[in-house]
XYZ file of C-alpha atoms in Angstrom:
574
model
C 17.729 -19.963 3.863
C 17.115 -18.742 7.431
C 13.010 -18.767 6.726
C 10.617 -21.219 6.519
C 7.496 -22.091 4.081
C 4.709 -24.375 4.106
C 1.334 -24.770 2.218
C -1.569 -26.664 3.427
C -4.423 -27.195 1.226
C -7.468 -29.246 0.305
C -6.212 -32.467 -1.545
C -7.736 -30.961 -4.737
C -6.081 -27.288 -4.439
C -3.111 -28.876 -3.734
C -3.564 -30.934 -7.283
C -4.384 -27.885 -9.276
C -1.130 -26.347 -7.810
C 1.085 -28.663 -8.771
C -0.796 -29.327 -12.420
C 0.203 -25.567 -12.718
C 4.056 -25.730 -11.473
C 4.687 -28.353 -13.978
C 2.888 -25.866 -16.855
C 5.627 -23.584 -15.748
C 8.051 -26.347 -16.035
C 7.393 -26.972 -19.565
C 6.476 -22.910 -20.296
C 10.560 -22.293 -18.847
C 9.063 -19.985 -16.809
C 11.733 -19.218 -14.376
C 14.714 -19.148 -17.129
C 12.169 -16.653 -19.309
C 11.842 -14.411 -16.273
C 15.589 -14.740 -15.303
C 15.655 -13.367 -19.220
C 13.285 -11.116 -18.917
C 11.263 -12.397 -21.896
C 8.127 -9.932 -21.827
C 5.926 -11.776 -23.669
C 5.205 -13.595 -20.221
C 2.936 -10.601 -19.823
C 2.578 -9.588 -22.779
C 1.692 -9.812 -25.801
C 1.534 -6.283 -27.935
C 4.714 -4.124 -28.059
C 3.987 -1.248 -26.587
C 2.814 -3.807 -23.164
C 6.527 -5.986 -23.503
C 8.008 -2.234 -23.843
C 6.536 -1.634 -20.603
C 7.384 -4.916 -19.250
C 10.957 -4.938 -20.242
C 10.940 -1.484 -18.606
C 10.123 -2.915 -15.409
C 12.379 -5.748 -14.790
C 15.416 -3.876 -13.356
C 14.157 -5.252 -9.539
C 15.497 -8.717 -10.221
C 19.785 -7.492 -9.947
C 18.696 -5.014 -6.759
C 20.039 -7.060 -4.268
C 23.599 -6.917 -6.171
C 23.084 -3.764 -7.388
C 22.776 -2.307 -3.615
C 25.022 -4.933 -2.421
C 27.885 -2.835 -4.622
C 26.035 0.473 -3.504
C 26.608 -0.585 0.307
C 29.698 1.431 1.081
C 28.542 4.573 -0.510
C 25.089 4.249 1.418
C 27.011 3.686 5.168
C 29.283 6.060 4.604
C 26.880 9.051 3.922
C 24.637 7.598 6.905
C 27.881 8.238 8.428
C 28.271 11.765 7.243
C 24.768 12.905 8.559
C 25.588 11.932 11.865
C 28.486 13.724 11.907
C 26.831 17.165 10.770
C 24.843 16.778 13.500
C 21.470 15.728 11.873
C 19.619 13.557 14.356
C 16.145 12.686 12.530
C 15.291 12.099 9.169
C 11.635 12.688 7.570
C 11.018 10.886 4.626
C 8.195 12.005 2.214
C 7.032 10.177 -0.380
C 3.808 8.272 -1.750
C 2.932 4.386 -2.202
C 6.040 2.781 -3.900
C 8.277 5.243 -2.665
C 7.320 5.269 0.852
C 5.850 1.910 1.751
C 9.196 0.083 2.014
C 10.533 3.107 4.382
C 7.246 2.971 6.552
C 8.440 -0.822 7.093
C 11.597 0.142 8.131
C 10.334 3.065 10.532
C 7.828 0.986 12.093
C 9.547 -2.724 12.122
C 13.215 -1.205 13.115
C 12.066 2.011 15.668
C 15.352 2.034 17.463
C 17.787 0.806 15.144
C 20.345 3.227 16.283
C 21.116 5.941 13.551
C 18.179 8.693 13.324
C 15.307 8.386 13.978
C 12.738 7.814 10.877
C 9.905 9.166 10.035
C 7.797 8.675 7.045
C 5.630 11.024 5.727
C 2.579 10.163 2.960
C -0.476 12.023 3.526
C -1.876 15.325 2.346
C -3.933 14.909 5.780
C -2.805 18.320 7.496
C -2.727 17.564 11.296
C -0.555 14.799 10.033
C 1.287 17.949 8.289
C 1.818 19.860 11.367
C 2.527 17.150 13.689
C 5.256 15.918 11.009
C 6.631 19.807 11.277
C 6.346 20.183 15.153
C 8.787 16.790 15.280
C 10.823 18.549 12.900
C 11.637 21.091 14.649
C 12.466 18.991 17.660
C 15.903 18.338 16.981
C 17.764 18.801 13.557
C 16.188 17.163 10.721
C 17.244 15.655 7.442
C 14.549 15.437 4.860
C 14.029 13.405 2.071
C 11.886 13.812 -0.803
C 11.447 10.390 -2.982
C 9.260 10.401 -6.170
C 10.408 7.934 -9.038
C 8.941 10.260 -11.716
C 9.835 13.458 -10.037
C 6.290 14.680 -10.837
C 4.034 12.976 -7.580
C 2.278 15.772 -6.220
C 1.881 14.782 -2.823
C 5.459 14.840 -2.184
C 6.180 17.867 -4.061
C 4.003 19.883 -2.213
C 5.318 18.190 1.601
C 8.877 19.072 -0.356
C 7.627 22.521 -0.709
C 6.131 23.050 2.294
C 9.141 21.833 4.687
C 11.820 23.760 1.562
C 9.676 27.159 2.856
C 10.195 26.914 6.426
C 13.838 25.871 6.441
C 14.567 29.304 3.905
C 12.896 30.963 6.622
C 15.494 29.828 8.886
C 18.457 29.168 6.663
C 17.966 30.953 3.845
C 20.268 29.816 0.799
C 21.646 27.007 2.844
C 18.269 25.352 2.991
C 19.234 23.280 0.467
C 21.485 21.648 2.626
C 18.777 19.559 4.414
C 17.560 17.815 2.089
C 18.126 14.818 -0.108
C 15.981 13.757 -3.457
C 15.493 10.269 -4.560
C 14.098 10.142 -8.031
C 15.443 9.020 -11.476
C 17.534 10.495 -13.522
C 16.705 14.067 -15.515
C 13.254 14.288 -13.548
C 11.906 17.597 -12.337
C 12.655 16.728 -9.054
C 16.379 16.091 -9.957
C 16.659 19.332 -11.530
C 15.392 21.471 -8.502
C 17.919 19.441 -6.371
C 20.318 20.920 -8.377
C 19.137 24.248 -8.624
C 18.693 24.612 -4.739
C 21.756 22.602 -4.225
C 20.668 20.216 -1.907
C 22.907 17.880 0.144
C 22.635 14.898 -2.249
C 20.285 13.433 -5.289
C 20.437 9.223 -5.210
C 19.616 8.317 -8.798
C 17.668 5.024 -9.169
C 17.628 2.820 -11.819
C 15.263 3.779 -14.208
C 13.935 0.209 -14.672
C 12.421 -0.551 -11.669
C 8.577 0.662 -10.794
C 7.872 1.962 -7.438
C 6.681 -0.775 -5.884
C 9.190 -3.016 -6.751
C 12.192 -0.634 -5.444
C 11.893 -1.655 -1.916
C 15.235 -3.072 -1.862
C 17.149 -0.096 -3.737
C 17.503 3.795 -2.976
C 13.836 3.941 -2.214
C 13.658 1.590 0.376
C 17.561 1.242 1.421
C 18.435 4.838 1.934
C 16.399 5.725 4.814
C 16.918 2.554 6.099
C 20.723 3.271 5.880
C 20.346 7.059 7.860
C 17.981 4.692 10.506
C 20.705 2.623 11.641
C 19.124 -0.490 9.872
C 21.990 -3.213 9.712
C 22.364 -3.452 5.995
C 25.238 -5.720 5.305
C 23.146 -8.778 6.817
C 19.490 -7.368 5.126
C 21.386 -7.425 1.897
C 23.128 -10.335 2.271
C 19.700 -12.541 3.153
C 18.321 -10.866 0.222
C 20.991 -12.174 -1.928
C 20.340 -15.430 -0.933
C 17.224 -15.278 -1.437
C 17.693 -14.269 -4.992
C 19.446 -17.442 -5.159
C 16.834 -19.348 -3.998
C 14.396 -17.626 -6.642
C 17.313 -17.643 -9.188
C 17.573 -19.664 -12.705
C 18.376 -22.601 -11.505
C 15.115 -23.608 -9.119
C 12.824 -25.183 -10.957
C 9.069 -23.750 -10.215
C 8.281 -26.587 -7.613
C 11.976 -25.629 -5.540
C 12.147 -21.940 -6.165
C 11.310 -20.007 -3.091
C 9.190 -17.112 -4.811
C 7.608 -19.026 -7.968
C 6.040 -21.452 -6.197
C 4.213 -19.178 -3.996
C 3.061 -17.141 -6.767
C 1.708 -20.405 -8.478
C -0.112 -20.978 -5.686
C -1.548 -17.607 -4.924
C -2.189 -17.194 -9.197
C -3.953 -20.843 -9.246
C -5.658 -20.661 -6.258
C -6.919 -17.429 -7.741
C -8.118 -19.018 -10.622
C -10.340 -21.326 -8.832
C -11.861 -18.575 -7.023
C -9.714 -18.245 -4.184
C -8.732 -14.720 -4.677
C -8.563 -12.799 -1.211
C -5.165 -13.185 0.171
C -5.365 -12.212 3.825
C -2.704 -11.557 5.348
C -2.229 -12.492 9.207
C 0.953 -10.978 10.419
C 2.488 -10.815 14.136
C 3.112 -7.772 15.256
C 6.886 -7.766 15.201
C 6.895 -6.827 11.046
C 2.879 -5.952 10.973
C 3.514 -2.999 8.849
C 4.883 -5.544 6.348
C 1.068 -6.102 5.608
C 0.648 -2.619 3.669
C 3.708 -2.991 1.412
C 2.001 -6.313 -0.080
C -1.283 -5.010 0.325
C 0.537 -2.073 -2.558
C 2.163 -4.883 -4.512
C -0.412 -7.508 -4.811
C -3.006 -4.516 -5.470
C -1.200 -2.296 -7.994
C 0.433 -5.162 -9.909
C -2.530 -7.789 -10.640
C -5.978 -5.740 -10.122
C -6.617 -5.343 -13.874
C -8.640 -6.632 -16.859
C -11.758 -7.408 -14.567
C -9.066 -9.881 -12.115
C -6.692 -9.871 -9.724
C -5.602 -10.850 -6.224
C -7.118 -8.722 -3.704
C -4.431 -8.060 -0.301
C -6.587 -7.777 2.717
C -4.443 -6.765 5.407
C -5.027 -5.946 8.957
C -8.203 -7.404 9.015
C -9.309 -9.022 12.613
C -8.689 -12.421 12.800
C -12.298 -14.097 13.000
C -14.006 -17.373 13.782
C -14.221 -19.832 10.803
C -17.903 -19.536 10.226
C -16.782 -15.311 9.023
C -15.236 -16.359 6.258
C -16.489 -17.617 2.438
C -14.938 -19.655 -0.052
C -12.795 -17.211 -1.427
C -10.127 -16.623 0.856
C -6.110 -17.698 0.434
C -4.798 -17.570 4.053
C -0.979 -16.261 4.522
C 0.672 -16.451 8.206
C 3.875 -14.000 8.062
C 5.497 -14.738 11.900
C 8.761 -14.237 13.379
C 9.851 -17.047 14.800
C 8.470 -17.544 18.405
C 5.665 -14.836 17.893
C 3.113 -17.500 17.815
C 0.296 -18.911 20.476
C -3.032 -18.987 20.887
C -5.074 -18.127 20.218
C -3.827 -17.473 16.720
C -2.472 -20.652 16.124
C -6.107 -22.463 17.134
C -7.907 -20.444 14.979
C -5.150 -21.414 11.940
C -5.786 -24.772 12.548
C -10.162 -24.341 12.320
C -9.438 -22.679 9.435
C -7.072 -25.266 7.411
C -9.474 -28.318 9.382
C -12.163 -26.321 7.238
C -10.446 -26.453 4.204
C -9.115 -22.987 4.045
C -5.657 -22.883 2.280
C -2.794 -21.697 4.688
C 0.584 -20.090 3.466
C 3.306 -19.937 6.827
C 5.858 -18.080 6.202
C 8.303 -17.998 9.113
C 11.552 -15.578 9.549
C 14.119 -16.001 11.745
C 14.139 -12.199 13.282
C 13.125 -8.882 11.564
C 16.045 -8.679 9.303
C 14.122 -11.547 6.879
C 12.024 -8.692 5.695
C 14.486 -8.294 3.226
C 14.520 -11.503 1.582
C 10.611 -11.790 1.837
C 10.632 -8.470 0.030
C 12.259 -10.238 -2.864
C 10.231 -13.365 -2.630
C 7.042 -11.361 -2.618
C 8.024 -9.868 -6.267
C 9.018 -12.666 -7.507
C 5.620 -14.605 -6.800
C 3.737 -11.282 -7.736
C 4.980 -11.226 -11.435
C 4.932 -15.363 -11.549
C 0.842 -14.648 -10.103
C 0.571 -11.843 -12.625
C 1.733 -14.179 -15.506
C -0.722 -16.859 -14.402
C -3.514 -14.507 -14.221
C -2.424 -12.740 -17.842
C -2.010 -9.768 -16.964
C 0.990 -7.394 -16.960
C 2.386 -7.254 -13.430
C 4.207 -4.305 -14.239
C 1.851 -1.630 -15.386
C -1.126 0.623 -12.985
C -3.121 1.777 -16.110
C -6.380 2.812 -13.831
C -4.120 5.291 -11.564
C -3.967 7.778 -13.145
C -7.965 8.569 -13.157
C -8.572 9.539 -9.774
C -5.456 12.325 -10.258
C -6.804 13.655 -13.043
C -9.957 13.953 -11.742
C -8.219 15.968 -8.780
C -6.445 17.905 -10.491
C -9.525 19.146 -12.655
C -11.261 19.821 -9.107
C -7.837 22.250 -7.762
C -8.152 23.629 -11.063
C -11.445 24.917 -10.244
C -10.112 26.011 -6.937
C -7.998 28.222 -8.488
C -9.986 30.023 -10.621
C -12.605 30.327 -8.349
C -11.073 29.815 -4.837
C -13.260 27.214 -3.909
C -13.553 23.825 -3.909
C -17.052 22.527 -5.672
C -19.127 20.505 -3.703
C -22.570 18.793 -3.693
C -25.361 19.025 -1.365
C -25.044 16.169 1.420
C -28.204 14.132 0.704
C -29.559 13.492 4.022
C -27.960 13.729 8.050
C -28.234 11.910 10.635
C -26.571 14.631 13.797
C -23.048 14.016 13.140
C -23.372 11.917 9.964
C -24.225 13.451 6.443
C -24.210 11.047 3.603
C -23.934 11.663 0.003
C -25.496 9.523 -2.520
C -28.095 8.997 -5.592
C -30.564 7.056 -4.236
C -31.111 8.522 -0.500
C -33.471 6.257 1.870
C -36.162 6.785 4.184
C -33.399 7.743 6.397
C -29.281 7.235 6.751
C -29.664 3.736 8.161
C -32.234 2.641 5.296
C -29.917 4.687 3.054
C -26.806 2.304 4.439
C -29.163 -0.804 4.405
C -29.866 -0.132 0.659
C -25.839 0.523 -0.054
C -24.818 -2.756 1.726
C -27.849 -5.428 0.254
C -25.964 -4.359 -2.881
C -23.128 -6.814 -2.103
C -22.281 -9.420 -4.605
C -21.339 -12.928 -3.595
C -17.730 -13.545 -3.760
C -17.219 -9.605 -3.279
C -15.655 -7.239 -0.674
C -15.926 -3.824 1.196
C -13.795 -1.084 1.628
C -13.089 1.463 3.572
C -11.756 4.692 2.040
C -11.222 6.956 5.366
C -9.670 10.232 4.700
C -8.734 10.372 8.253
C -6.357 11.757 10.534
C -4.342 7.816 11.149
C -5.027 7.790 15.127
C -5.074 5.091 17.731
C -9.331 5.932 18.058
C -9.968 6.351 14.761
C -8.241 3.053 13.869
C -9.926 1.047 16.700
C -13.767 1.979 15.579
C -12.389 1.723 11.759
C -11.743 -1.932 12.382
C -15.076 -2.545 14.633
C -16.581 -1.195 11.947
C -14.986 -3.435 9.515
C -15.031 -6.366 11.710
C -18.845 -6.064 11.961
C -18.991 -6.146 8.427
C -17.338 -8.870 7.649
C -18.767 -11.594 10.861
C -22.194 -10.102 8.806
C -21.595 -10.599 5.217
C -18.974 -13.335 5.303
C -16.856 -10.794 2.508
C -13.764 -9.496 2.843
C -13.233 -6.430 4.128
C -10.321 -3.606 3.518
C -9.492 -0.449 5.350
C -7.223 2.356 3.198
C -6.916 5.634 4.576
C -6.869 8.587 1.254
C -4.477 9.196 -0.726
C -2.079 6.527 0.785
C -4.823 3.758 -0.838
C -5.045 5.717 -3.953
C -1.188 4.455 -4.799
C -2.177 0.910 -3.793
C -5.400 -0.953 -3.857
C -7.175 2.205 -5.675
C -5.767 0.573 -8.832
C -7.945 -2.833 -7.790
C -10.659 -0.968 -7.291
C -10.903 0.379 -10.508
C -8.963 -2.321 -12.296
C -10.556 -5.675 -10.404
C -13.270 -7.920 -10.438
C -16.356 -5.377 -10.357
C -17.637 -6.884 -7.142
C -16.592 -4.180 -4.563
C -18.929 -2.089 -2.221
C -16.872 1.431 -1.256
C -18.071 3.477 1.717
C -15.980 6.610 1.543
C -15.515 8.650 4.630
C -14.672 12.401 4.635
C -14.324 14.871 7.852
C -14.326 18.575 8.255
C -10.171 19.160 9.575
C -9.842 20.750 12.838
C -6.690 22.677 11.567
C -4.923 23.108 8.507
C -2.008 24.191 6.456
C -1.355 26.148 3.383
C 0.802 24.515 0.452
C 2.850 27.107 -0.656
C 2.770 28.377 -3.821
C -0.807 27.427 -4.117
C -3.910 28.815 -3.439
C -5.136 26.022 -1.308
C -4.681 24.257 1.657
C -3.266 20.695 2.689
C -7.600 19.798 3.884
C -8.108 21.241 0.076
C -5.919 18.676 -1.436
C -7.010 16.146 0.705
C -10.929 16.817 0.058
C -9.895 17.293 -4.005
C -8.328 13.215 -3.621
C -11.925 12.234 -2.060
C -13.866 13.634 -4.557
C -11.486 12.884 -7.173
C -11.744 9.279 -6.745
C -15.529 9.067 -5.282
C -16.157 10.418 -8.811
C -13.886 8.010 -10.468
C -15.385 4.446 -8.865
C -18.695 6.211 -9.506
C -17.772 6.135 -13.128
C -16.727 2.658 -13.354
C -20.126 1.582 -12.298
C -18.924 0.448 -8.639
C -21.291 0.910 -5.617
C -19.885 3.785 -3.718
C -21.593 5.731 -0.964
C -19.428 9.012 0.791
C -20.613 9.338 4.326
C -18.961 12.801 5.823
C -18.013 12.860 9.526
C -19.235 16.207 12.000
C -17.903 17.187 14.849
C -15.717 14.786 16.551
C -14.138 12.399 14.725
C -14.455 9.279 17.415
C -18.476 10.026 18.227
C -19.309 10.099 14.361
C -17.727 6.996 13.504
C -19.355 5.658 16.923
C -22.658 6.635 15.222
C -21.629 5.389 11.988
C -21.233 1.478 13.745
C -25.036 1.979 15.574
C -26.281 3.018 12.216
C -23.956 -0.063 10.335
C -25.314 -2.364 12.636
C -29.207 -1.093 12.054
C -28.561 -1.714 8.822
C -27.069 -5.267 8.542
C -29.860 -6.326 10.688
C -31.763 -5.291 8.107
C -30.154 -6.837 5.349
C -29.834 -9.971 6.946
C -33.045 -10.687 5.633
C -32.399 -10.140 2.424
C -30.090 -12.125 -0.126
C -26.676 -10.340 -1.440
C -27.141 -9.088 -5.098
């Protein structure tokens, strides 16, 4: 194989890690995955139904091998009708893998990619003004055919097109979806240019390397034959045959799933810049697939790389490089960390094009993780709450065309804070919120935020300060795209998780057609939805709302933050 892998661990980690690979020696792990035996996650029917249901990811790299000259050849074909972009919509498992591809592969040389998977509505409008720069190819990707978000971007783009084209509007766009979904059967009825039919046994966020991920990377130019064929390989090197202690994807899931065990459960991810977007799609796979049944391994990604004295006992460290990407002073804070005892995962690929095989090896060592931890690695049963919860909300909005909303407790000028227990003031308020941390815990971020270069850089301030403070992990998840990844943790984890929720009025907006609401209403509905949800599962969650300027609130929001871990400093975590 082209990448390299090493562990580095206390003598006595590195003992429990091997105690477990030769438990999955004598369990036959690797030949009862290879079988798909479901009773390695679980153990009523209806759960190995599930399972068994899930398991279609481990032939993909065949599969789409055989798939390959189909997938070229219609690349092919858009370039010669003259389509020279393509906007991919889609949420969590179906647009993760693309977002890689857009970001890691910008000028591959077939269109150019974009990925689309917010309901945020200057993200809306800046995704239709690049539209309509040149000739556009759209793609709408939803495994069940029923994910609202993109339906309604499907809908929205669909209504300005048959303003243009009129019955030939159709022929812009492309569905990705199963077979006999909704969204298949409006492909049909508006005759669009082409449906791709997955296989209906892989789950979203396993289907990075089949129509999901591969045909947008196809219409971008990406060079296929070699991703696949590393992939293959890879599969090899996970395959039947490796025992746990030699296969390539096993043995890091032992040693994430062990490691876990022992307390050890914050995977955080350091990844050079080259494939840094590679950091979400775990962040969605690790997340989803293991934060259930009160455990799980918790993905921080994109978290500032700190001095060793930020960080507790309960970190796993991975180092995803491309080869020569590395120097200080990275690599000197690696080494204080592993001198400390911190265990260290390298993983090191040989150009971009390895973010195919590590795709594979990351699913493999999810499910072997998800076994260890006994869970099912293949089902999101906490999901589904926030959407209903957001769907009761629009259903209120349209009967009585408006979206219900609480008093804000207390303000602070461009802060307005919603909570139970309101302090003196916002910064006793946020004192109060964070001296609720539990040791061994972490804080997120939920920003329903307009993704810009500003925003992100006080966003991570924020979050740096946070963690240097607390010595806890810290995440940052911008609504809904979180909701389809770690909102399942948050819901499904270790109850040990502070959420501070942040909401902003929308300087513009859009309409989703054939509803009587906006993009900002759908978008405020998924806040709510899922403020109300974490709320319900007992989890400390505070919704601070952002006025005026986005940049100068969350500037206010660190003074205050800072206030307030000064205060707390003197104070034990709960």
């Amino acid at each position: 194989m082209p990448l390299t892998f090493g562990f580095s661990a206390s003598p006595k980690d590195e003992a429990a890690v091997n105690e477990r690979l030769d438990a999955l020696t004598r369990d036959r792990f690797v030949e009862r995955l290879w079988a798909r035996d479901a009773a390695l996650w679980a153990g009523d029917l209806a759960g190995q139904a599930a399972v068994r249901g899930g398991l279609g990811w481990l032939r993909a790299p065949v599969a789409m091998t055989d798939a390959l000259p189909d997938l070229l050849r219609f690349a092919a074909e858009a370039q010669q009708a003259g389509y020279r972009q393509v906007l991919h919509m889609g949420m969590g498992g179906s647009s993760l893998a693309p977002l890689v591809f857009e970001r890691t592969f910008p000028t591959a040389g077939g269109l150019r990619l974009s990925v689309l998977d917010t309901t945020d509505p200057a993200t809306i409008l800046a995704a239709d003004r690049w539209a309509a720069g040149a000739r556009t190819l759209f793609i709408v990707a939803s495994k069940s055919g029923t994910t609202a978000e993109p339906l309604a971007f499907g809908e929205y783009f669909y209504a300005k097109r048959q303003a243009a084209s009129g019955d030939r509007a159709g022929e812009d766009f492309i569905v990705i979806t199963d077979s006999g979904t909704p969204l298949a059967r409006q492909a049909e009825e508006r005759r669009y240019r082409r449906v791709f039919t997955n296989a209906p046994d892989v789950g979203g966020r396993y289907s990075a390397l089949t129509y999901f991920g591969l045909v947008p990377a196809a219409l971008a130019g990406v060079d296929l034959p070699r991703m696949l064929e590393r992939a293959v390989g890879m599969a090899e090197a996970c395959g039947p045959s490796d025992p746990p202690e030699r296969n390539a994807g096993v043995r890091l899931g032992a040693i994430m799933g062990e490691l876990a065990r022992r307390g050890r459960d914050k995977v955080t991810f350091i990844v050079s810049e080259a494939v840094a977007t590679f950091g979400i799609w775990l962040e969605q796979l690790l997340a989803e697939s293991t934060g259930k049944q009160g455990t799980g391994l918790l993905p921080v990604a994109d978290e500032p790389l700190g001095d060793v004295g930020a960080y507790g006992p309960d970190r796993l460290f991975v180092h995803l490089r491309r080869r020569g990407d590395t120097g200080e002073p990275v690599d000197g804070r690696l080494r204080a960390l592993r001198s400390a005892g911190h265990p260290l995962i390298v993983v090191e690929m040989s150009d971009t094009i390895d973010v195919a095989p590590e795709f594979f090896r990351w699913e493999i060592a999810t499910a072997a993780a998800g076994a260890i931890l006994g869970i099912n690695a293949f089902d999101q049963p906490n999901v589904q709450e926030s959407k209903d919860n957001t769907n009761r909300l629009l259903d209120v909005v349209r009967r009585e065309r408006r979206l219900p909303e609480p008093a804000a407790s207390q303000t602070d000028g461009t802060l307005a804070v919603y909570t139970d227990a309101p302090g003196a003031n916002v910064a006793a308020t946020l004192a109060e919120f964070f001296r609720a941390r539990r040791p061994g815990g972490y804080i997120a971020l939920l920003a329903y935020l307009t993704e810009a270069p500003g925003t992100h850089r006080r966003l991570t301030a924020i979050r740096a300060r946070l963690r240097d403070t607390t010595r806890l992990a810290t995440t940052l998840g911008y609504g809904p795209r979180y909701l389809h990844s770690t909102g399942q943790y948050h819901k499904g984890g270790p109850a040990n998780g502070l959420f501070l929720l942040i909401t902003t009025d929308e300087p513009e907006d859009a309409a989703v057609p054939g509803q009587p609401y906006t993009f900002g209403v759908f978008k405020r509905a998924q806040a709510l939805g899922d403020f109300e949800a974490l709320r319900r599962h007992g989890q400390p969650a505070l919704r601070v709302h952002l006025r005026g300027p986005v940049e100068a609130a969350l500037d206010r929001l660190e003074d205050l933050t800072a206030a307030a871990l000064a205060v707390t400093r003197e104070f034990p975590a709960t």
